[in-house]
């Protein structure tokens, strides 16, 4: 599912696509403003956006390495092919193919395919902590303003967690 955001005065439809690219398109006309080449396979997770930063993840083949999966922070204010020029930070080797990330309180939260909830610093991509949820991660996290995280796991377990800075409780 794409997301819509106003970045530098342009209303953009930001769409991870089946061709492995992420597109920033003018919402009214569909004109492609930028393209970020991300994966050899289709992208399933919705992006999240804060200011000019666009966060996208996948669980497939990377174009830049043999590792599977990646999380990236893109500068959505750029134009053209921003594959190299638009990347702010990137973490490879995490398969986040089914769930969409959540952004709250300066943190980016992702659930990996093998059900690990991971908190990253949204500005730098530094990992703060990991928490094992179970076996299969297909539920996207929801985070409240006071740092409470709600996330389900495919086996039926439901977790209510608290971000305590450098650990999860």
XYZ file of N, CA, C and O in Angstrom:
676
model
N 0.847 -1.176 0.000
C 0.000 0.000 0.000
C 0.889 1.235 0.000
O 1.758 1.371 0.849
N 0.691 2.139 -0.935
C 1.490 3.356 -0.964
C 1.086 4.312 0.162
O 0.080 4.108 0.838
N 1.870 5.352 0.339
C 1.582 6.400 1.319
C 1.675 7.742 0.613
O 2.385 7.885 -0.385
N 0.948 8.732 1.132
C 0.973 10.080 0.567
C 1.576 11.026 1.590
O 1.243 10.957 2.777
N 2.469 11.901 1.130
C 3.099 12.887 2.014
C 3.441 14.128 1.202
O 3.689 14.048 -0.007
N 3.481 15.259 1.886
C 3.960 16.494 1.272
C 5.418 16.647 1.670
O 5.752 16.757 2.856
N 6.296 16.620 0.662
C 7.738 16.754 0.885
C 8.223 17.924 0.043
O 8.085 17.908 -1.180
N 8.775 18.926 0.699
C 9.248 20.138 0.030
C 8.179 20.737 -0.883
O 8.452 21.109 -2.021
N 6.951 20.785 -0.393
C 5.862 21.406 -1.143
C 5.246 20.550 -2.234
O 4.293 20.978 -2.882
N 5.759 19.354 -2.455
C 5.199 18.452 -3.464
C 4.402 17.350 -2.777
O 4.908 16.677 -1.879
N 3.146 17.173 -3.192
C 2.327 16.083 -2.653
C 2.681 14.824 -3.435
O 2.363 14.697 -4.614
N 3.360 13.886 -2.744
C 3.876 12.683 -3.396
C 3.124 11.438 -2.947
O 2.820 11.277 -1.763
N 2.855 10.591 -3.899
C 2.406 9.241 -3.638
C 3.673 8.395 -3.655
O 4.360 8.330 -4.686
N 4.005 7.792 -2.527
C 5.240 7.013 -2.427
C 4.860 5.548 -2.413
O 4.143 5.082 -1.520
N 5.318 4.834 -3.451
C 4.844 3.476 -3.691
C 5.989 2.486 -3.865
O 6.706 2.533 -4.864
N 6.167 1.565 -2.897
C 7.021 0.407 -3.137
C 6.305 -0.475 -4.156
O 5.087 -0.663 -4.059
N 7.020 -1.012 -5.138
C 6.350 -1.663 -6.261
C 6.810 -3.102 -6.476
O 7.808 -3.560 -5.918
N 6.083 -3.794 -7.348
C 6.347 -5.199 -7.658
C 7.654 -5.402 -8.418
O 8.163 -6.516 -8.472
N 8.219 -4.330 -8.988
C 9.490 -4.463 -9.703
C 10.700 -4.263 -8.794
O 11.828 -4.253 -9.256
N 10.491 -4.097 -7.485
C 11.593 -3.923 -6.541
C 12.019 -2.481 -6.352
O 12.926 -2.212 -5.569
N 11.380 -1.557 -7.040
C 11.702 -0.133 -6.907
C 10.710 0.558 -5.991
O 9.584 0.103 -5.821
N 11.144 1.689 -5.439
C 10.252 2.580 -4.711
C 10.122 3.825 -5.577
O 11.126 4.367 -6.051
N 8.886 4.278 -5.789
C 8.635 5.441 -6.637
C 8.031 6.570 -5.816
O 7.133 6.336 -5.001
N 8.502 7.780 -6.058
C 7.884 8.989 -5.552
C 7.217 9.669 -6.734
O 7.896 10.095 -7.669
N 5.877 9.733 -6.717
C 5.123 10.268 -7.859
C 4.277 11.448 -7.409
O 3.778 11.458 -6.284
N 4.107 12.416 -8.298
C 3.190 13.505 -8.001
C 1.796 12.909 -7.847
O 1.310 12.207 -8.732
N 1.151 13.183 -6.727
C -0.121 12.549 -6.407
C -1.233 12.915 -7.388
O -2.097 12.099 -7.667
N -1.202 14.106 -7.941
C -2.287 14.532 -8.830
C -2.140 14.012 -10.256
O -3.129 13.824 -10.955
N -0.896 13.815 -10.705
C -0.689 13.464 -12.110
C -0.089 12.077 -12.325
O -0.161 11.546 -13.428
N 0.557 11.515 -11.309
C 1.238 10.231 -11.468
C 2.629 10.355 -12.062
O 3.323 9.354 -12.249
N 3.062 11.590 -12.347
C 4.411 11.791 -12.889
C 5.449 11.323 -11.875
O 5.397 11.691 -10.699
N 6.398 10.502 -12.333
C 7.443 9.986 -11.451
C 8.454 11.094 -11.182
O 9.068 11.624 -12.102
N 8.623 11.431 -9.906
C 9.588 12.442 -9.472
C 10.923 11.777 -9.180
O 11.971 12.282 -9.555
N 10.886 10.636 -8.506
C 12.114 9.907 -8.207
C 11.872 8.397 -8.181
O 10.757 7.933 -7.999
N 12.971 7.677 -8.377
C 12.979 6.212 -8.323
C 14.144 5.777 -7.452
O 15.257 6.289 -7.597
N 13.878 4.852 -6.553
C 14.931 4.255 -5.731
C 14.905 2.756 -6.002
O 13.923 2.073 -5.695
N 15.979 2.224 -6.616
C 16.086 0.791 -6.916
C 16.502 0.061 -5.641
O 17.573 0.327 -5.102
N 15.647 -0.857 -5.152
C 15.825 -1.412 -3.816
C 16.038 -2.918 -3.777
O 16.852 -3.424 -3.024
N 15.306 -3.697 -4.577
C 15.349 -5.149 -4.478
C 15.212 -5.788 -5.856
O 14.708 -5.171 -6.786
N 15.645 -7.047 -5.955
C 15.471 -7.800 -7.196
C 14.046 -8.324 -7.334
O 13.660 -8.791 -8.392
N 13.271 -8.273 -6.260
C 11.909 -8.808 -6.263
C 10.926 -7.764 -5.727
O 11.310 -6.694 -5.299
N 9.666 -8.118 -5.726
C 8.606 -7.198 -5.330
C 8.668 -6.770 -3.876
O 9.147 -7.503 -3.012
N 8.141 -5.572 -3.623
C 8.101 -4.996 -2.289
C 6.668 -5.073 -1.759
O 5.726 -4.706 -2.457
N 6.501 -5.538 -0.522
C 5.173 -5.737 0.053
C 4.817 -4.768 1.163
O 3.649 -4.502 1.397
N 5.796 -4.280 1.894
C 5.528 -3.441 3.062
C 5.237 -1.995 2.650
O 5.819 -1.477 1.704
N 4.342 -1.371 3.384
C 4.049 0.049 3.159
C 5.194 0.901 3.708
O 5.805 0.544 4.714
N 5.453 2.045 3.084
C 6.473 2.944 3.626
C 5.896 3.780 4.768
O 4.677 3.911 4.892
N 6.772 4.324 5.595
C 6.374 5.352 6.554
C 7.239 6.579 6.271
O 8.379 6.463 5.812
N 6.684 7.751 6.539
C 7.334 8.995 6.144
C 7.309 9.968 7.301
O 6.302 10.100 7.992
N 8.426 10.663 7.490
C 8.521 11.737 8.476
C 9.350 12.852 7.863
O 10.536 12.657 7.564
N 8.707 14.009 7.649
C 9.411 15.102 6.976
C 9.788 14.664 5.581
O 8.946 14.234 4.804
N 11.081 14.748 5.253
C 11.539 14.301 3.940
C 12.049 12.860 3.953
O 12.411 12.317 2.923
N 12.058 12.244 5.123
C 12.585 10.874 5.254
C 11.512 9.831 4.956
O 10.425 9.872 5.516
N 11.869 8.896 4.070
C 10.987 7.797 3.677
C 11.661 6.500 4.128
O 12.811 6.242 3.768
N 10.942 5.702 4.909
C 11.471 4.441 5.427
C 10.760 3.292 4.724
O 9.528 3.239 4.696
N 11.568 2.378 4.153
C 11.029 1.250 3.405
C 11.830 0.004 3.779
O 13.025 0.084 4.068
N 11.157 -1.157 3.736
C 11.862 -2.400 4.041
C 11.406 -3.513 3.101
O 10.386 -3.394 2.430
N 12.189 -4.573 3.043
C 11.825 -5.748 2.240
C 12.515 -6.981 2.791
O 13.424 -6.881 3.619
N 12.087 -8.137 2.335
C 12.666 -9.392 2.785
C 13.219 -10.231 1.650
O 13.370 -11.438 1.786
N 13.540 -9.600 0.545
C 13.954 -10.323 -0.666
C 15.437 -10.101 -0.971
O 16.196 -9.643 -0.137
N 15.817 -10.389 -2.227
C 17.194 -10.236 -2.684
C 17.559 -8.761 -2.790
O 16.814 -7.964 -3.359
N 18.737 -8.420 -2.266
C 19.258 -7.059 -2.398
C 19.993 -6.897 -3.720
O 20.524 -7.864 -4.265
N 20.032 -5.686 -4.205
C 20.813 -5.379 -5.404
C 22.280 -5.151 -5.072
O 23.139 -5.247 -5.938
N 22.576 -4.850 -3.803
C 23.925 -4.441 -3.414
C 24.736 -5.516 -2.715
O 25.928 -5.325 -2.480
N 24.119 -6.650 -2.349
C 24.857 -7.703 -1.653
C 24.112 -9.029 -1.800
O 23.026 -9.071 -2.364
N 24.676 -10.085 -1.233
C 24.033 -11.391 -1.271
C 23.137 -11.620 -0.047
O 22.492 -12.644 0.041
N 23.112 -10.668 0.860
C 22.245 -10.789 2.032
C 20.787 -10.607 1.622
O 20.479 -9.875 0.688
N 19.906 -11.251 2.351
C 18.470 -11.121 2.099
C 17.898 -10.042 3.010
O 18.217 -9.992 4.190
N 17.042 -9.206 2.443
C 16.315 -8.212 3.209
C 17.105 -6.957 3.514
O 18.335 -6.971 3.582
N 16.357 -5.849 3.688
C 16.995 -4.575 4.034
C 15.953 -3.589 4.541
O 14.765 -3.713 4.263
N 16.444 -2.613 5.280
C 15.674 -1.463 5.716
C 16.453 -0.249 5.247
O 17.676 -0.204 5.377
N 15.740 0.733 4.696
C 16.433 1.905 4.177
C 15.674 3.164 4.557
O 14.449 3.159 4.693
N 16.427 4.227 4.742
C 15.887 5.567 4.934
C 16.317 6.387 3.726
O 17.512 6.512 3.445
N 15.330 6.917 2.985
C 15.562 7.636 1.735
C 15.206 9.106 1.918
O 14.244 9.434 2.603
N 15.952 9.980 1.247
C 15.617 11.403 1.197
C 14.589 11.615 0.087
O 14.919 11.623 -1.096
N 13.333 11.779 0.458
C 12.247 11.911 -0.503
C 12.149 13.271 -1.165
O 11.258 13.490 -1.980
N 13.074 14.190 -0.853
C 13.052 15.515 -1.479
C 13.867 15.554 -2.769
O 13.879 16.562 -3.460
N 14.523 14.475 -3.101
C 15.377 14.406 -4.293
C 14.544 14.184 -5.553
O 13.336 13.982 -5.487
N 15.221 14.172 -6.698
C 14.575 13.907 -7.989
C 15.446 12.985 -8.816
O 16.653 12.904 -8.607
N 14.817 12.289 -9.760
C 15.544 11.399 -10.674
C 15.789 10.033 -10.048
O 15.047 9.573 -9.191
N 16.861 9.371 -10.480
C 17.268 8.093 -9.910
C 18.041 8.418 -8.637
O 19.165 8.901 -8.693
N 17.427 8.162 -7.476
C 18.052 8.526 -6.199
C 18.632 7.310 -5.481
O 18.880 7.360 -4.281
N 18.869 6.233 -6.214
C 19.369 5.002 -5.613
C 20.645 5.251 -4.811
O 20.792 4.731 -3.701
N 21.545 6.045 -5.325
C 22.786 6.341 -4.600
C 22.705 7.672 -3.864
O 23.097 7.780 -2.718
N 22.184 8.690 -4.513
C 22.199 10.041 -3.929
C 21.158 10.231 -2.834
O 21.310 11.108 -1.987
N 20.105 9.417 -2.809
C 19.021 9.626 -1.862
C 19.070 8.774 -0.615
O 18.251 8.939 0.284
N 20.034 7.886 -0.522
C 20.091 6.998 0.635
C 20.697 7.721 1.842
O 21.817 8.209 1.774
N 19.946 7.766 2.941
C 20.441 8.376 4.180
C 21.109 7.322 5.046
O 22.214 7.523 5.537
N 20.444 6.198 5.246
C 21.058 5.047 5.916
C 20.399 3.766 5.444
O 19.318 3.786 4.900
N 21.106 2.666 5.676
C 20.643 1.362 5.198
C 21.145 0.282 6.148
O 22.287 0.329 6.605
N 20.299 -0.701 6.432
C 20.680 -1.878 7.205
C 20.266 -3.087 6.376
O 19.097 -3.232 6.029
N 21.220 -3.942 6.045
C 20.933 -5.147 5.267
C 20.962 -6.373 6.164
O 21.503 -6.349 7.260
N 20.377 -7.462 5.665
C 20.420 -8.735 6.370
C 19.253 -8.962 7.316
O 19.268 -9.921 8.081
N 18.234 -8.107 7.260
C 17.023 -8.298 8.057
C 15.854 -8.469 7.101
O 15.559 -7.576 6.314
N 15.206 -9.618 7.161
C 14.076 -9.871 6.270
C 12.810 -9.293 6.891
O 12.252 -9.847 7.823
N 12.389 -8.162 6.370
C 11.171 -7.483 6.823
C 10.273 -7.403 5.594
O 10.113 -6.364 4.975
N 9.718 -8.555 5.226
C 8.996 -8.653 3.970
C 7.489 -8.588 4.075
O 6.818 -8.319 3.089
N 6.932 -8.845 5.255
C 5.480 -8.902 5.391
C 4.909 -7.710 6.146
O 3.767 -7.333 5.932
N 5.658 -7.184 7.083
C 5.126 -6.138 7.963
C 5.601 -4.761 7.534
O 6.682 -4.601 6.979
N 4.774 -3.786 7.819
C 5.158 -2.395 7.580
C 5.791 -1.849 8.846
O 5.402 -2.224 9.955
N 6.768 -0.964 8.707
C 7.396 -0.397 9.897
C 6.459 0.588 10.597
O 5.472 1.043 10.020
N 6.795 0.907 11.835
C 6.089 1.943 12.588
C 7.118 2.980 13.012
O 8.264 2.640 13.324
N 6.712 4.230 13.030
C 7.607 5.330 13.368
C 6.987 6.110 14.518
O 5.848 6.581 14.407
N 7.708 6.207 15.634
C 7.207 6.957 16.794
C 8.371 7.336 17.694
O 9.316 6.561 17.872
N 8.295 8.529 18.241
C 9.255 8.970 19.268
C 10.712 8.844 18.828
O 11.581 8.480 19.609
N 10.979 9.132 17.554
C 12.347 9.064 17.050
C 12.854 7.665 16.796
O 14.048 7.463 16.557
N 11.970 6.687 16.840
C 12.347 5.289 16.623
C 11.599 4.718 15.428
O 10.450 5.066 15.174
N 12.283 3.830 14.711
C 11.660 3.045 13.654
C 11.584 1.616 14.169
O 12.601 1.028 14.551
N 10.377 1.058 14.200
C 10.155 -0.293 14.699
C 9.811 -1.195 13.517
O 8.949 -0.853 12.706
N 10.495 -2.338 13.430
C 10.211 -3.304 12.375
C 10.050 -4.684 12.989
O 10.627 -4.987 14.033
N 9.249 -5.528 12.315
C 9.099 -6.925 12.710
C 9.630 -7.763 11.560
O 9.145 -7.674 10.432
N 10.624 -8.591 11.840
C 11.225 -9.437 10.818
C 10.344 -10.649 10.535
O 9.460 -10.986 11.328
N 10.610 -11.304 9.419
C 9.838 -12.494 9.036
C 9.914 -13.590 10.096
O 8.997 -14.383 10.239
N 11.045 -13.631 10.837
C 11.182 -14.636 11.895
C 10.779 -14.082 13.265
O 11.215 -14.583 14.295
N 9.947 -13.059 13.286
C 9.270 -12.533 14.478
C 10.190 -11.884 15.504
O 10.017 -12.059 16.705
N 11.133 -11.106 15.037
C 11.923 -10.283 15.950
C 11.475 -8.834 15.781
O 11.454 -8.320 14.662
N 11.115 -8.190 16.876
C 10.807 -6.765 16.872
C 12.111 -6.030 17.145
O 12.801 -6.326 18.123
N 12.462 -5.102 16.245
C 13.728 -4.382 16.376
C 13.441 -2.887 16.363
O 12.658 -2.405 15.543
N 14.092 -2.160 17.282
C 13.956 -0.705 17.362
C 15.247 -0.059 16.862
O 16.338 -0.385 17.333
N 15.094 0.845 15.899
C 16.212 1.593 15.337
C 16.056 3.071 15.644
O 14.934 3.579 15.755
N 17.170 3.771 15.730
C 17.139 5.225 15.776
C 16.751 5.698 14.381
O 17.414 5.360 13.396
N 15.670 6.460 14.264
C 15.160 6.867 12.951
C 16.120 7.808 12.224
O 16.128 7.850 10.996
N 16.933 8.547 12.945
C 17.873 9.484 12.316
C 19.115 8.796 11.768
O 19.602 9.138 10.701
N 19.646 7.815 12.516
C 20.947 7.236 12.178
C 20.900 5.787 11.712
O 21.851 5.301 11.123
N 19.833 5.067 12.038
C 19.757 3.647 11.721
C 20.425 2.755 12.750
O 20.479 1.540 12.586
N 20.900 3.354 13.848
C 21.536 2.553 14.902
C 20.484 1.693 15.599
O 19.409 2.161 15.945
N 20.818 0.423 15.785
C 19.900 -0.490 16.463
C 19.946 -0.246 17.971
O 21.021 -0.189 18.565
N 18.771 -0.116 18.595
C 18.682 0.058 20.043
C 18.484 -1.271 20.762
O 19.118 -1.525 21.780
N 17.561 -2.096 20.261
C 17.303 -3.382 20.896
C 16.540 -4.311 19.959
O 15.992 -3.878 18.958
N 16.516 -5.602 20.341
C 15.739 -6.643 19.655
C 14.932 -7.394 20.692
O 15.401 -7.616 21.809
N 13.736 -7.804 20.276
C 12.882 -8.579 21.170
C 12.244 -9.712 20.361
O 11.643 -9.466 19.313
N 12.367 -10.946 20.859
C 11.807 -12.098 20.172
C 10.312 -12.186 20.464
O 9.898 -12.237 21.618
N 9.508 -12.218 19.393
C 8.054 -12.301 19.540
C 7.528 -13.727 19.398
O 6.407 -14.006 19.781
N 8.288 -14.603 18.781
C 7.806 -15.964 18.531
C 8.483 -16.557 17.322
O 9.703 -16.531 17.226
N 7.681 -17.048 16.344
C 8.266 -17.753 15.207
C 8.053 -17.068 13.862
O 8.933 -17.095 13.019
N 6.866 -16.511 13.611
C 6.581 -15.941 12.299
C 6.025 -14.541 12.472
O 4.999 -14.344 13.110
N 6.710 -13.561 11.889
C 6.296 -12.167 12.020
C 5.529 -11.683 10.807
O 6.128 -11.447 9.762
N 4.227 -11.545 10.957
C 3.416 -11.002 9.863
C 2.507 -9.880 10.328
O 1.706 -9.376 9.557
N 2.620 -9.490 11.594
C 1.808 -8.401 12.121
C 2.635 -7.135 12.254
O 3.709 -7.142 12.854
N 2.150 -6.040 11.694
C 2.851 -4.751 11.790
C 2.669 -4.164 13.181
O 1.583 -4.245 13.754
N 3.715 -3.546 13.726
C 3.591 -2.951 15.051
C 2.812 -1.641 15.017
O 2.794 -0.938 14.010
N 2.171 -1.336 16.146
C 1.510 -0.055 16.366
C 2.114 0.506 17.650
O 2.252 -0.221 18.642
N 2.477 1.788 17.642
C 3.160 2.390 18.784
C 2.413 3.638 19.232
O 2.039 4.477 18.411
N 2.239 3.776 20.543
C 1.585 4.963 21.094
C 2.621 6.039 21.414
O 3.826 5.775 21.435
N 2.151 7.237 21.701
C 3.043 8.359 21.997
C 3.894 8.111 23.238
O 5.003 8.633 23.340
N 3.399 7.310 24.181
C 4.181 7.036 25.390
C 5.038 5.771 25.278
O 5.541 5.260 26.265
N 5.230 5.268 24.041
C 6.173 4.171 23.807
C 5.625 2.779 24.015
O 6.397 1.820 24.081
N 4.314 2.606 24.118
C 3.738 1.265 24.225
C 3.588 0.701 22.813
O 3.083 1.371 21.911
N 4.043 -0.528 22.635
C 4.048 -1.171 21.323
C 3.075 -2.352 21.359
O 3.148 -3.200 22.249
N 2.195 -2.398 20.357
C 1.237 -3.491 20.216
C 1.591 -4.238 18.936
O 1.707 -3.631 17.872
N 1.758 -5.559 19.057
C 2.084 -6.337 17.863
C 1.645 -7.789 18.039
O 1.807 -8.368 19.110
N 1.059 -8.328 16.971
C 0.635 -9.723 16.982
C 1.638 -10.596 16.250
O 2.446 -10.115 15.460
N 1.565 -11.872 16.522
C 2.446 -12.853 15.886
C 1.553 -13.909 15.258
O 0.428 -14.139 15.744
N 1.995 -14.545 14.196
C 1.130 -15.418 13.405
C 0.525 -16.576 14.190
O -0.552 -17.050 13.871
N 1.173 -17.036 15.221
C 0.654 -18.171 15.982
C -0.492 -17.785 16.914
O -1.029 -18.622 17.615
N -0.866 -16.506 16.939
C -1.975 -16.057 17.769
C -1.546 -15.303 19.010
O -2.379 -14.760 19.720
N -0.256 -15.264 19.280
C 0.218 -14.497 20.432
C 0.112 -13.010 20.130
O 0.349 -12.570 19.008
N -0.246 -12.239 21.141
C -0.329 -10.786 21.000
C 0.529 -10.176 22.098
O 0.435 -10.581 23.258
N 1.365 -9.241 21.735
C 2.330 -8.658 22.672
C 2.011 -7.195 22.921
O 1.732 -6.448 21.986
N 2.093 -6.803 24.183
C 2.011 -5.399 24.578
C 3.331 -5.110 25.281
O 3.627 -5.671 26.341
N 4.147 -4.277 24.653
C 5.517 -4.058 25.095
C 5.767 -2.581 25.356
O 5.010 -1.727 24.914
N 6.873 -2.281 26.020
C 7.238 -0.903 26.309
C 8.680 -0.682 25.894
O 9.571 -1.459 26.229
N 8.911 0.382 25.107
C 10.271 0.778 24.722
C 10.882 1.496 25.921
O 10.435 2.568 26.304
N 11.900 0.877 26.503
C 12.572 1.444 27.679
C 13.969 1.966 27.323
O 14.906 1.824 28.101
N 14.116 2.564 26.150
C 15.401 3.140 25.736
C 16.297 2.146 25.055
O 16.250 1.990 23.842
N 17.115 1.472 25.812
C 18.047 0.494 25.235
C 17.586 -0.937 25.447
O 18.346 -1.878 25.237
N 16.331 -1.095 25.861
C 15.776 -2.447 26.036
C 14.269 -2.383 25.848
O 13.653 -1.321 25.916
N 13.699 -3.546 25.649
C 12.246 -3.686 25.492
C 11.725 -4.442 26.702
O 12.337 -5.421 27.143
N 10.611 -3.996 27.246
C 10.031 -4.666 28.416
C 8.649 -5.193 28.057
O 7.844 -4.487 27.477
